[in-house]
Structure formats: structure tokens, C-alpha cells
Amino acid sequence: MRIRHANVNGIHIAYRVQGGGPALVLVMGLPAELRRLAGGLHRTNARQFTVITLDNRGTGLSDKPVEGYAIANIPTT
């Protein structure tokens, strides 16, 4: 399964899409990475859902923001 990148307000966010059906977004806690999603949760849910996992800003394959981690700096588009 391929890891993709989205450019959101100048920050590259790594994400993966797997399966089919209604969308289910799995957001890992910091500093966990999408490549290490425990217990095969994404594979199990991909039987029923389009599972989207991502690396938060500054973790895994996503960019570390230059502006810092303030709430105001979270990409919203």
C-alpha cells in the first residue's frame, strides 16, 4: 500500500488510503507513525471502510512545521 503526500498550507502531510466503503480516518497520537499502526487495525477495517491514516505534523513522513505546533498553525484546508 502506497504512502501519499498532501500539501496543506505548505506542509507535506503523509497519508495512506486503503479499502473501500464509507471513510474512516484513524489519527495516531503523537509521536506515533502511520507505518506502525498496531494490531492490523487498518487492515481489519479496510474490509468495510475506506481507511485513511496519516502522520501528524512533525511525525513519521510528514514535514515538521517551521512555525511550530501552536493550534493556530494547524492546516485547516
Short mmCIF file of C-alpha atoms in Angstrom, two decimals:
data_model
loop_
_atom_site.label_atom_id
_atom_site.label_comp_id
_atom_site.label_asym_id
_atom_site.label_seq_id
_atom_site.Cartn_x
_atom_site.Cartn_y
_atom_site.Cartn_z
CA MET A 1 0.00 0.00 0.00
CA ARG A 2 1.35 3.33 -1.12
CA ILE A 3 2.02 6.28 1.16
CA ARG A 4 0.98 9.57 -0.42
CA HIS A 5 1.61 13.21 0.48
CA ALA A 6 -0.79 16.13 0.56
CA ASN A 7 0.47 19.71 0.56
CA VAL A 8 -1.63 21.52 3.14
CA ASN A 9 -0.74 25.19 3.68
CA GLY A 10 2.88 24.47 2.71
CA ILE A 11 3.29 21.41 4.93
CA HIS A 12 3.54 17.95 3.36
CA ILE A 13 1.31 15.52 5.29
CA ALA A 14 1.91 11.79 4.71
CA TYR A 15 -1.20 9.63 4.44
CA ARG A 16 -2.38 6.23 3.27
CA VAL A 17 -5.75 5.14 1.85
CA GLN A 18 -6.85 1.51 1.92
CA GLY A 19 -10.09 -0.41 1.35
CA GLY A 20 -13.49 0.68 0.13
CA GLY A 21 -16.76 1.93 1.59
CA PRO A 22 -17.53 4.83 3.92
CA ALA A 23 -14.48 6.81 5.06
CA LEU A 24 -12.87 6.01 8.41
CA VAL A 25 -9.99 8.28 9.47
CA LEU A 26 -7.56 6.82 12.02
CA VAL A 27 -5.48 9.55 13.68
CA MET A 28 -2.48 8.31 15.62
CA GLY A 29 -1.40 10.02 18.81
CA LEU A 30 1.90 11.86 18.87
CA PRO A 31 4.58 10.67 18.16
CA ALA A 32 3.18 7.51 16.54
CA GLU A 33 3.54 6.95 12.79
CA LEU A 34 1.02 5.56 10.29
CA ARG A 35 3.52 2.85 9.31
CA ARG A 36 3.33 1.45 12.85
CA LEU A 37 -0.42 1.29 13.34
CA ALA A 38 -0.71 -1.50 15.88
CA GLY A 39 -2.73 -4.67 15.67
CA GLY A 40 -3.61 -4.56 11.99
CA LEU A 41 -6.47 -2.17 12.78
CA HIS A 42 -6.25 -0.58 9.33
CA ARG A 43 -6.33 -3.95 7.53
CA THR A 44 -9.29 -5.23 9.55
CA ASN A 45 -11.35 -2.08 8.99
CA ALA A 46 -10.42 -1.86 5.29
CA ARG A 47 -12.78 -4.78 4.66
CA GLN A 48 -15.74 -2.45 5.30
CA PHE A 49 -14.36 1.08 5.09
CA THR A 50 -12.04 3.34 3.14
CA VAL A 51 -9.43 3.66 5.89
CA ILE A 52 -7.33 6.83 5.89
CA THR A 53 -4.32 7.04 8.19
CA LEU A 54 -1.89 9.95 8.43
CA ASP A 55 1.27 11.13 10.08
CA ASN A 56 0.65 14.21 12.20
CA ARG A 57 2.80 17.28 11.56
CA GLY A 58 6.37 16.58 12.62
CA THR A 59 5.99 12.79 12.84
CA GLY A 60 6.86 9.97 10.50
CA LEU A 61 6.98 11.06 6.87
CA SER A 62 5.17 14.40 7.37
CA ASP A 63 7.05 17.70 7.42
CA LYS A 64 7.99 19.42 10.64
CA PRO A 65 6.40 22.88 10.54
CA VAL A 66 8.80 25.82 10.72
CA GLU A 67 6.17 27.93 12.53
CA GLY A 68 5.84 25.47 15.42
CA TYR A 69 2.96 23.44 16.80
CA ALA A 70 0.55 26.13 18.00
CA ILE A 71 -3.13 25.43 17.34
CA ALA A 72 -3.20 28.46 15.03
CA ASN A 73 -0.61 26.73 12.80
CA ILE A 74 -2.69 23.58 12.18
CA PRO A 75 -3.60 23.35 8.48
CA THR A 76 -7.35 23.63 8.02
CA THR A 77 -7.76 23.41 4.25
#
